[in-house]
Amino acid sequence: QLQASGGGLVQTGGSLRLSCAASGRTFSIYNMGWFRQAPGKERDIVASINRYGGTSYYLDSVKGRFTISRDNAKNTVYLQMNSLKPEDTAVYYCAARMTTSNDWPYWGQGTQVTVSS
């Protein structure tokens, strides 16, 4: 089970840190990702990180502004979001997948991020 938190309302240029806490003792075997979905748009992957904390992926539009990280001892993955823009407004979801699969079968409930101009 994945529980996302940390969303909120922030002004343009501000920062937020999202957290996603996982239950269970097998967190470290999963690759983790953050996705977002804006109203009327498809869900896009924003960032991902492998089970060891390396090999990160970032959506082009967030490169240099967002940083994904994980703490396997705390069963938590983070998304540090800096220099936020109104176009970052969306519901953000964390997800998990096995390293041997490209599918993301495990999802958190989503947390709303709103960036005001």
CSV table of N, CA, C and O in Angstrom, one decimal:
chain,number,residue,atom,x,y,z
A,1,GLN,N,0.8,-1.2,0.0
A,1,GLN,CA,0.0,0.0,0.0
A,1,GLN,C,0.9,1.2,0.0
A,1,GLN,O,1.9,1.3,0.7
A,2,LEU,N,0.5,2.2,-0.8
A,2,LEU,CA,1.3,3.4,-1.0
A,2,LEU,C,0.4,4.6,-0.5
A,2,LEU,O,-0.7,4.7,-0.9
A,3,GLN,N,1.0,5.5,0.3
A,3,GLN,CA,0.3,6.7,0.8
A,3,GLN,C,1.1,7.9,0.4
A,3,GLN,O,2.2,8.2,1.0
A,4,ALA,N,0.6,8.7,-0.5
A,4,ALA,CA,1.2,10.0,-0.9
A,4,ALA,C,0.7,11.1,0.0
A,4,ALA,O,-0.4,11.2,0.4
A,5,SER,N,1.6,12.1,0.2
A,5,SER,CA,1.3,13.3,0.9
A,5,SER,C,2.2,14.4,0.5
A,5,SER,O,3.2,14.2,-0.2
A,6,GLY,N,1.9,15.6,1.0
A,6,GLY,CA,2.8,16.7,0.8
A,6,GLY,C,2.3,17.7,-0.3
A,6,GLY,O,3.0,18.8,-0.5
A,7,GLY,N,1.2,17.5,-0.9
A,7,GLY,CA,0.7,18.4,-1.9
A,7,GLY,C,0.1,19.7,-1.2
A,7,GLY,O,0.0,19.7,0.0
A,8,GLY,N,-0.2,20.6,-2.0
A,8,GLY,CA,-0.8,21.8,-1.5
A,8,GLY,C,-0.8,22.9,-2.5
A,8,GLY,O,-0.6,22.7,-3.7
A,9,LEU,N,-1.1,24.2,-2.0
A,9,LEU,CA,-1.1,25.3,-2.9
A,9,LEU,C,0.1,26.2,-2.7
A,9,LEU,O,0.5,26.4,-1.5
A,10,VAL,N,0.8,26.5,-3.8
A,10,VAL,CA,2.0,27.3,-3.7
A,10,VAL,C,2.0,28.3,-4.8
A,10,VAL,O,1.4,28.0,-5.9
A,11,GLN,N,2.7,29.3,-4.7
A,11,GLN,CA,2.9,30.3,-5.7
A,11,GLN,C,3.9,29.9,-6.7
A,11,GLN,O,4.8,29.1,-6.4
A,12,THR,N,3.9,30.5,-7.9
A,12,THR,CA,4.9,30.3,-8.9
A,12,THR,C,6.3,30.6,-8.3
A,12,THR,O,6.5,31.6,-7.7
A,13,GLY,N,7.2,29.6,-8.6
A,13,GLY,CA,8.5,29.8,-8.1
A,13,GLY,C,8.8,29.1,-6.7
A,13,GLY,O,9.9,29.0,-6.3
A,14,GLY,N,7.7,28.7,-6.1
A,14,GLY,CA,7.8,28.0,-4.8
A,14,GLY,C,8.2,26.6,-4.9
A,14,GLY,O,8.5,26.0,-6.0
A,15,SER,N,8.3,25.9,-3.7
A,15,SER,CA,8.7,24.6,-3.6
A,15,SER,C,7.8,23.7,-2.8
A,15,SER,O,7.1,24.2,-1.9
A,16,LEU,N,7.7,22.5,-3.1
A,16,LEU,CA,7.0,21.5,-2.3
A,16,LEU,C,7.8,20.2,-2.3
A,16,LEU,O,8.5,19.9,-3.3
A,17,ARG,N,7.6,19.4,-1.3
A,17,ARG,CA,8.2,18.1,-1.3
A,17,ARG,C,7.1,17.0,-1.0
A,17,ARG,O,6.4,17.1,0.0
A,18,LEU,N,7.0,16.2,-2.0
A,18,LEU,CA,6.0,15.1,-1.9
A,18,LEU,C,6.7,13.9,-1.3
A,18,LEU,O,7.8,13.6,-1.5
A,19,SER,N,5.9,13.2,-0.5
A,19,SER,CA,6.4,11.9,0.1
A,19,SER,C,5.4,10.8,-0.2
A,19,SER,O,4.2,11.0,-0.4
A,20,CYS,N,5.9,9.6,-0.3
A,20,CYS,CA,5.1,8.4,-0.6
A,20,CYS,C,5.6,7.3,0.3
A,20,CYS,O,6.7,6.8,0.1
A,21,ALA,N,4.8,7.0,1.3
A,21,ALA,CA,5.2,6.0,2.3
A,21,ALA,C,4.6,4.6,1.9
A,21,ALA,O,3.4,4.6,1.5
A,22,ALA,N,5.4,3.6,1.9
A,22,ALA,CA,5.0,2.3,1.5
A,22,ALA,C,4.9,1.4,2.7
A,22,ALA,O,5.8,1.4,3.6
A,23,SER,N,3.9,0.6,2.8
A,23,SER,CA,3.8,-0.4,3.9
A,23,SER,C,4.4,-1.7,3.4
A,23,SER,O,4.6,-2.0,2.3
A,24,GLY,N,4.8,-2.5,4.4
A,24,GLY,CA,5.4,-3.8,4.1
A,24,GLY,C,6.9,-3.7,4.2
A,24,GLY,O,7.5,-2.7,4.3
A,25,ARG,N,7.5,-4.9,4.0
A,25,ARG,CA,8.9,-5.0,4.2
A,25,ARG,C,9.7,-5.2,2.9
A,25,ARG,O,10.9,-5.5,2.9
A,26,THR,N,9.0,-5.1,1.8
A,26,THR,CA,9.7,-5.4,0.5
A,26,THR,C,9.9,-4.1,-0.4
A,26,THR,O,10.1,-4.2,-1.6
A,27,PHE,N,9.8,-2.9,0.2
A,27,PHE,CA,9.9,-1.7,-0.5
A,27,PHE,C,11.1,-1.6,-1.4
A,27,PHE,O,11.1,-1.2,-2.5
A,28,SER,N,12.2,-2.1,-0.9
A,28,SER,CA,13.5,-2.0,-1.6
A,28,SER,C,13.6,-2.8,-2.8
A,28,SER,O,14.6,-2.6,-3.6
A,29,ILE,N,12.7,-3.7,-3.1
A,29,ILE,CA,12.8,-4.5,-4.3
A,29,ILE,C,12.1,-3.8,-5.5
A,29,ILE,O,12.1,-4.3,-6.6
A,30,TYR,N,11.4,-2.7,-5.2
A,30,TYR,CA,10.6,-2.1,-6.3
A,30,TYR,C,11.3,-0.8,-6.8
A,30,TYR,O,11.9,0.0,-6.1
A,31,ASN,N,11.1,-0.6,-8.1
A,31,ASN,CA,11.4,0.7,-8.7
A,31,ASN,C,10.2,1.6,-8.4
A,31,ASN,O,9.0,1.1,-8.3
A,32,MET,N,10.4,2.9,-8.1
A,32,MET,CA,9.4,3.8,-7.7
A,32,MET,C,9.3,4.9,-8.7
A,32,MET,O,10.3,5.3,-9.3
A,33,GLY,N,8.1,5.4,-8.9
A,33,GLY,CA,7.9,6.5,-9.8
A,33,GLY,C,6.8,7.5,-9.3
A,33,GLY,O,6.0,7.2,-8.4
A,34,TRP,N,6.9,8.7,-9.8
A,34,TRP,CA,5.9,9.8,-9.6
A,34,TRP,C,5.3,10.1,-10.9
A,34,TRP,O,6.0,10.3,-11.9
A,35,PHE,N,4.0,10.1,-10.9
A,35,PHE,CA,3.2,10.5,-12.1
A,35,PHE,C,2.3,11.7,-11.8
A,35,PHE,O,2.1,12.0,-10.6
A,36,ARG,N,1.8,12.3,-12.8
A,36,ARG,CA,0.9,13.4,-12.5
A,36,ARG,C,-0.2,13.4,-13.6
A,36,ARG,O,0.0,13.0,-14.8
A,37,GLN,N,-1.4,13.9,-13.2
A,37,GLN,CA,-2.5,14.0,-14.2
A,37,GLN,C,-3.2,15.4,-13.9
A,37,GLN,O,-3.7,15.6,-12.9
A,38,ALA,N,-3.2,16.2,-15.0
A,38,ALA,CA,-3.9,17.5,-14.9
A,38,ALA,C,-5.3,17.2,-15.5
A,38,ALA,O,-5.5,16.3,-16.2
A,39,PRO,N,-6.2,18.1,-15.2
A,39,PRO,CA,-7.6,17.9,-15.7
A,39,PRO,C,-7.6,17.9,-17.2
A,39,PRO,O,-7.0,18.7,-17.9
A,40,GLY,N,-8.3,16.9,-17.7
A,40,GLY,CA,-8.5,16.7,-19.1
A,40,GLY,C,-7.3,16.2,-19.9
A,40,GLY,O,-7.3,16.1,-21.1
A,41,LYS,N,-6.2,15.8,-19.1
A,41,LYS,CA,-5.0,15.3,-19.7
A,41,LYS,C,-4.7,13.9,-19.3
A,41,LYS,O,-5.2,13.4,-18.3
A,42,GLU,N,-3.8,13.2,-20.0
A,42,GLU,CA,-3.4,11.9,-19.6
A,42,GLU,C,-2.4,11.9,-18.5
A,42,GLU,O,-1.8,12.9,-18.2
A,43,ARG,N,-2.3,10.8,-17.8
A,43,ARG,CA,-1.4,10.7,-16.7
A,43,ARG,C,0.0,10.5,-17.3
A,43,ARG,O,0.2,9.6,-18.2
A,44,ASP,N,1.0,11.3,-16.9
A,44,ASP,CA,2.3,11.2,-17.4
A,44,ASP,C,3.3,10.8,-16.3
A,44,ASP,O,3.1,11.3,-15.1
A,45,ILE,N,4.3,10.1,-16.6
A,45,ILE,CA,5.4,9.9,-15.6
A,45,ILE,C,6.2,11.1,-15.5
A,45,ILE,O,6.6,11.7,-16.5
A,46,VAL,N,6.5,11.5,-14.3
A,46,VAL,CA,7.3,12.7,-14.0
A,46,VAL,C,8.7,12.3,-13.7
A,46,VAL,O,9.7,12.9,-14.2
A,47,ALA,N,8.9,11.3,-12.9
A,47,ALA,CA,10.2,10.9,-12.5
A,47,ALA,C,10.2,9.4,-12.0
A,47,ALA,O,9.1,9.0,-11.5
A,48,SER,N,11.3,8.7,-12.1
A,48,SER,CA,11.4,7.4,-11.5
A,48,SER,C,12.8,7.1,-11.0
A,48,SER,O,13.7,7.8,-11.4
A,49,ILE,N,12.8,6.2,-10.2
A,49,ILE,CA,14.1,5.8,-9.5
A,49,ILE,C,14.2,4.3,-9.3
A,49,ILE,O,13.2,3.7,-9.0
A,50,ASN,N,15.3,3.8,-9.5
A,50,ASN,CA,15.4,2.3,-9.4
A,50,ASN,C,15.5,1.9,-7.9
A,50,ASN,O,15.6,2.7,-7.0
A,51,ARG,N,15.5,0.6,-7.6
A,51,ARG,CA,15.4,0.1,-6.3
A,51,ARG,C,16.6,0.5,-5.4
A,51,ARG,O,16.5,0.6,-4.2
A,52,TYR,N,17.7,0.8,-6.1
A,52,TYR,CA,18.9,1.2,-5.3
A,52,TYR,C,19.1,2.7,-5.1
A,52,TYR,O,20.0,3.1,-4.5
A,53,GLY,N,18.2,3.5,-5.7
A,53,GLY,CA,18.3,4.9,-5.6
A,53,GLY,C,19.1,5.5,-6.7
A,53,GLY,O,19.4,6.7,-6.7
A,54,GLY,N,19.4,4.8,-7.8
A,54,GLY,CA,20.1,5.3,-8.9
A,54,GLY,C,19.2,5.3,-10.2
A,54,GLY,O,18.1,5.0,-10.1
A,55,THR,N,19.9,5.6,-11.3
A,55,THR,CA,19.2,5.6,-12.6
A,55,THR,C,17.9,6.3,-12.6
A,55,THR,O,16.8,5.7,-12.8
A,56,SER,N,17.9,7.5,-12.4
A,56,SER,CA,16.6,8.3,-12.3
A,56,SER,C,16.2,8.7,-13.7
A,56,SER,O,17.1,8.9,-14.6
A,57,TYR,N,14.9,8.8,-13.9
A,57,TYR,CA,14.3,9.4,-15.1
A,57,TYR,C,13.6,10.6,-14.8
A,57,TYR,O,12.9,10.7,-13.7
A,58,TYR,N,13.6,11.6,-15.6
A,58,TYR,CA,12.8,12.8,-15.5
A,58,TYR,C,12.1,13.2,-16.8
A,58,TYR,O,12.8,13.2,-17.8
A,59,LEU,N,10.9,13.7,-16.6
A,59,LEU,CA,10.2,14.3,-17.7
A,59,LEU,C,11.0,15.5,-18.1
A,59,LEU,O,11.5,16.3,-17.3
A,60,ASP,N,11.1,15.8,-19.4
A,60,ASP,CA,11.9,16.9,-19.9
A,60,ASP,C,11.5,18.2,-19.2
A,60,ASP,O,12.4,19.0,-18.8
A,61,SER,N,10.3,18.4,-19.0
A,61,SER,CA,9.8,19.7,-18.5
A,61,SER,C,10.1,19.9,-17.0
A,61,SER,O,10.0,21.1,-16.5
A,62,VAL,N,10.5,18.9,-16.3
A,62,VAL,CA,10.9,19.1,-14.9
A,62,VAL,C,12.3,18.9,-14.6
A,62,VAL,O,12.8,19.1,-13.5
A,63,LYS,N,13.1,18.6,-15.6
A,63,LYS,CA,14.6,18.4,-15.4
A,63,LYS,C,15.2,19.7,-14.9
A,63,LYS,O,14.9,20.8,-15.4
A,64,GLY,N,16.0,19.5,-13.9
A,64,GLY,CA,16.7,20.7,-13.2
A,64,GLY,C,15.8,21.3,-12.2
A,64,GLY,O,16.3,22.2,-11.4
A,65,ARG,N,14.5,21.0,-12.1
A,65,ARG,CA,13.7,21.5,-11.0
A,65,ARG,C,13.2,20.5,-10.0
A,65,ARG,O,13.0,20.8,-8.9
A,66,PHE,N,13.0,19.3,-10.5
A,66,PHE,CA,12.5,18.2,-9.6
A,66,PHE,C,13.6,17.2,-9.3
A,66,PHE,O,14.4,16.9,-10.2
A,67,THR,N,13.5,16.7,-8.1
A,67,THR,CA,14.5,15.6,-7.8
A,67,THR,C,13.8,14.5,-7.1
A,67,THR,O,13.1,14.7,-6.1
A,68,ILE,N,13.9,13.3,-7.6
A,68,ILE,CA,13.3,12.1,-6.9
A,68,ILE,C,14.4,11.4,-6.1
A,68,ILE,O,15.6,11.4,-6.5
A,69,SER,N,14.0,10.9,-4.9
A,69,SER,CA,15.0,10.2,-4.1
A,69,SER,C,14.2,9.2,-3.3
A,69,SER,O,12.9,9.3,-3.2
A,70,ARG,N,14.9,8.3,-2.6
A,70,ARG,CA,14.2,7.3,-1.8
A,70,ARG,C,15.1,7.0,-0.6
A,70,ARG,O,16.3,7.1,-0.6
A,71,ASP,N,14.4,6.6,0.5
A,71,ASP,CA,15.0,6.1,1.7
A,71,ASP,C,14.5,4.7,2.0
A,71,ASP,O,13.4,4.6,2.5
A,72,ASN,N,15.2,3.7,1.6
A,72,ASN,CA,14.7,2.4,1.8
A,72,ASN,C,14.5,2.0,3.3
A,72,ASN,O,13.7,1.1,3.6
A,73,ALA,N,15.3,2.6,4.1
A,73,ALA,CA,15.1,2.3,5.6
A,73,ALA,C,13.8,2.8,6.1
A,73,ALA,O,13.3,2.3,7.1
A,74,LYS,N,13.3,3.9,5.4
A,74,LYS,CA,12.0,4.5,5.9
A,74,LYS,C,10.9,4.1,4.9
A,74,LYS,O,9.7,4.6,5.1
A,75,ASN,N,11.1,3.2,4.0
A,75,ASN,CA,10.1,2.8,3.0
A,75,ASN,C,9.4,4.0,2.4
A,75,ASN,O,8.2,4.0,2.2
A,76,THR,N,10.2,5.0,2.0
A,76,THR,CA,9.6,6.3,1.5
A,76,THR,C,10.4,6.7,0.2
A,76,THR,O,11.6,6.6,0.2
A,77,VAL,N,9.6,7.2,-0.7
A,77,VAL,CA,10.1,7.9,-1.9
A,77,VAL,C,9.7,9.4,-1.8
A,77,VAL,O,8.6,9.6,-1.4
A,78,TYR,N,10.5,10.2,-2.3
A,78,TYR,CA,10.3,11.7,-2.3
A,78,TYR,C,10.3,12.3,-3.6
A,78,TYR,O,11.0,11.8,-4.5
A,79,LEU,N,9.6,13.4,-3.8
A,79,LEU,CA,9.8,14.2,-5.0
A,79,LEU,C,9.9,15.7,-4.5
A,79,LEU,O,8.9,16.3,-4.1
A,80,GLN,N,11.1,16.2,-4.6
A,80,GLN,CA,11.4,17.6,-4.3
A,80,GLN,C,11.1,18.4,-5.5
A,80,GLN,O,11.7,18.2,-6.6
A,81,MET,N,10.2,19.3,-5.4
A,81,MET,CA,9.8,20.2,-6.6
A,81,MET,C,10.1,21.6,-6.3
A,81,MET,O,9.6,22.2,-5.3
A,82,ASN,N,11.0,22.1,-7.1
A,82,ASN,CA,11.5,23.5,-6.9
A,82,ASN,C,11.1,24.3,-8.2
A,82,ASN,O,10.7,23.8,-9.2
A,83,SER,N,11.1,25.6,-8.0
A,83,SER,CA,10.8,26.5,-9.2
A,83,SER,C,9.5,26.1,-9.8
A,83,SER,O,9.4,26.0,-11.1
A,84,LEU,N,8.5,25.9,-9.0
A,84,LEU,CA,7.2,25.4,-9.6
A,84,LEU,C,6.5,26.4,-10.5
A,84,LEU,O,6.6,27.6,-10.3
A,85,LYS,N,5.8,25.9,-11.5
A,85,LYS,CA,5.1,26.7,-12.5
A,85,LYS,C,3.7,26.3,-12.5
A,85,LYS,O,3.3,25.2,-12.1
A,86,PRO,N,2.8,27.2,-13.0
A,86,PRO,CA,1.4,26.8,-13.0
A,86,PRO,C,1.1,25.6,-13.8
A,86,PRO,O,0.2,24.8,-13.5
A,87,GLU,N,1.9,25.3,-14.8
A,87,GLU,CA,1.7,24.0,-15.6
A,87,GLU,C,2.1,22.8,-14.9
A,87,GLU,O,1.9,21.7,-15.3
A,88,ASP,N,2.7,22.9,-13.7
A,88,ASP,CA,2.9,21.7,-12.8
A,88,ASP,C,1.7,21.4,-12.0
A,88,ASP,O,1.7,20.3,-11.3
A,89,THR,N,0.6,22.2,-12.1
A,89,THR,CA,-0.6,21.9,-11.4
A,89,THR,C,-1.2,20.6,-11.8
A,89,THR,O,-1.4,20.4,-13.0
A,90,ALA,N,-1.4,19.7,-10.9
A,90,ALA,CA,-1.9,18.3,-11.3
A,90,ALA,C,-2.1,17.5,-10.0
A,90,ALA,O,-1.7,18.0,-8.9
A,91,VAL,N,-2.8,16.4,-10.1
A,91,VAL,CA,-2.8,15.4,-9.0
A,91,VAL,C,-1.5,14.5,-9.3
A,91,VAL,O,-1.3,14.0,-10.4
A,92,TYR,N,-0.7,14.4,-8.2
A,92,TYR,CA,0.5,13.6,-8.3
A,92,TYR,C,0.3,12.3,-7.6
A,92,TYR,O,-0.2,12.2,-6.5
A,93,TYR,N,0.7,11.2,-8.3
A,93,TYR,CA,0.6,9.9,-7.8
A,93,TYR,C,2.0,9.2,-7.7
A,93,TYR,O,2.8,9.4,-8.6
A,94,CYS,N,2.2,8.4,-6.6
A,94,CYS,CA,3.3,7.6,-6.6
A,94,CYS,C,2.9,6.2,-7.0
A,94,CYS,O,1.8,5.8,-6.9
A,95,ALA,N,3.9,5.5,-7.6
A,95,ALA,CA,3.6,4.1,-8.1
A,95,ALA,C,4.9,3.3,-7.9
A,95,ALA,O,6.0,3.8,-7.8
A,96,ALA,N,4.6,2.0,-8.0
A,96,ALA,CA,5.7,1.0,-7.8
A,96,ALA,C,5.6,-0.1,-8.8
A,96,ALA,O,4.5,-0.5,-9.3
A,97,ARG,N,6.8,-0.6,-9.3
A,97,ARG,CA,6.8,-1.7,-10.2
A,97,ARG,C,8.0,-2.6,-9.9
A,97,ARG,O,9.0,-2.2,-9.3
A,98,MET,N,7.8,-3.8,-10.3
A,98,MET,CA,9.0,-4.8,-10.2
A,98,MET,C,10.0,-4.4,-11.2
A,98,MET,O,9.7,-3.8,-12.2
A,99,THR,N,11.3,-4.7,-10.9
A,99,THR,CA,12.4,-4.3,-11.7
A,99,THR,C,12.3,-5.1,-13.1
A,99,THR,O,12.9,-4.6,-14.1
A,100,THR,N,11.6,-6.2,-13.1
A,100,THR,CA,11.6,-7.0,-14.3
A,100,THR,C,10.4,-6.7,-15.2
A,100,THR,O,10.1,-7.4,-16.2
A,101,SER,N,9.6,-5.7,-14.9
A,101,SER,CA,8.4,-5.3,-15.6
A,101,SER,C,8.4,-3.8,-15.9
A,101,SER,O,8.9,-3.0,-15.2
A,102,ASN,N,7.7,-3.5,-17.0
A,102,ASN,CA,7.5,-2.1,-17.4
A,102,ASN,C,6.1,-1.6,-16.9
A,102,ASN,O,5.8,-0.4,-17.1
A,103,ASP,N,5.3,-2.5,-16.4
A,103,ASP,CA,4.0,-2.1,-15.9
A,103,ASP,C,4.1,-1.6,-14.5
A,103,ASP,O,5.0,-2.0,-13.7
A,104,TRP,N,3.2,-0.6,-14.1
A,104,TRP,CA,3.1,0.0,-12.8
A,104,TRP,C,1.8,-0.5,-12.1
A,104,TRP,O,0.8,0.2,-12.3
A,105,PRO,N,1.9,-1.6,-11.4
A,105,PRO,CA,0.6,-2.1,-10.9
A,105,PRO,C,0.2,-1.6,-9.5
A,105,PRO,O,-1.0,-1.8,-9.1
A,106,TYR,N,1.1,-0.9,-8.8
A,106,TYR,CA,0.8,-0.4,-7.5
A,106,TYR,C,0.8,1.1,-7.5
A,106,TYR,O,1.8,1.7,-7.9
A,107,TRP,N,-0.3,1.6,-6.9
A,107,TRP,CA,-0.5,3.1,-7.0
A,107,TRP,C,-1.0,3.6,-5.6
A,107,TRP,O,-1.7,3.0,-4.9
A,108,GLY,N,-0.5,4.8,-5.3
A,108,GLY,CA,-1.0,5.6,-4.2
A,108,GLY,C,-2.3,6.3,-4.6
A,108,GLY,O,-2.7,6.3,-5.7
A,109,GLN,N,-2.8,7.1,-3.6
A,109,GLN,CA,-4.1,7.7,-3.8
A,109,GLN,C,-4.1,9.0,-4.5
A,109,GLN,O,-5.1,9.6,-4.9
A,110,GLY,N,-2.9,9.6,-4.6
A,110,GLY,CA,-2.8,10.9,-5.3
A,110,GLY,C,-2.8,12.1,-4.3
A,110,GLY,O,-3.5,12.0,-3.3
A,111,THR,N,-2.1,13.1,-4.6
A,111,THR,CA,-2.1,14.3,-3.8
A,111,THR,C,-2.1,15.5,-4.7
A,111,THR,O,-1.4,15.6,-5.7
A,112,GLN,N,-2.9,16.5,-4.4
A,112,GLN,CA,-3.1,17.6,-5.3
A,112,GLN,C,-2.0,18.7,-5.1
A,112,GLN,O,-1.7,19.1,-4.0
A,113,VAL,N,-1.4,19.1,-6.2
A,113,VAL,CA,-0.5,20.2,-6.3
A,113,VAL,C,-1.1,21.3,-7.1
A,113,VAL,O,-1.4,21.1,-8.3
A,114,THR,N,-1.2,22.5,-6.6
A,114,THR,CA,-1.7,23.6,-7.3
A,114,THR,C,-0.7,24.8,-7.2
A,114,THR,O,-0.3,25.2,-6.1
A,115,VAL,N,-0.3,25.3,-8.4
A,115,VAL,CA,0.6,26.4,-8.4
A,115,VAL,C,-0.1,27.6,-9.0
A,115,VAL,O,-0.6,27.6,-10.1
A,116,SER,N,-0.2,28.6,-8.2
A,116,SER,CA,-0.9,29.8,-8.6
A,116,SER,C,0.1,30.8,-9.3
A,116,SER,O,1.3,30.9,-9.0
A,117,SER,N,-0.4,31.5,-10.3
A,117,SER,CA,0.4,32.5,-11.0
A,117,SER,C,0.4,33.8,-10.4
A,117,SER,O,-0.4,34.1,-9.4
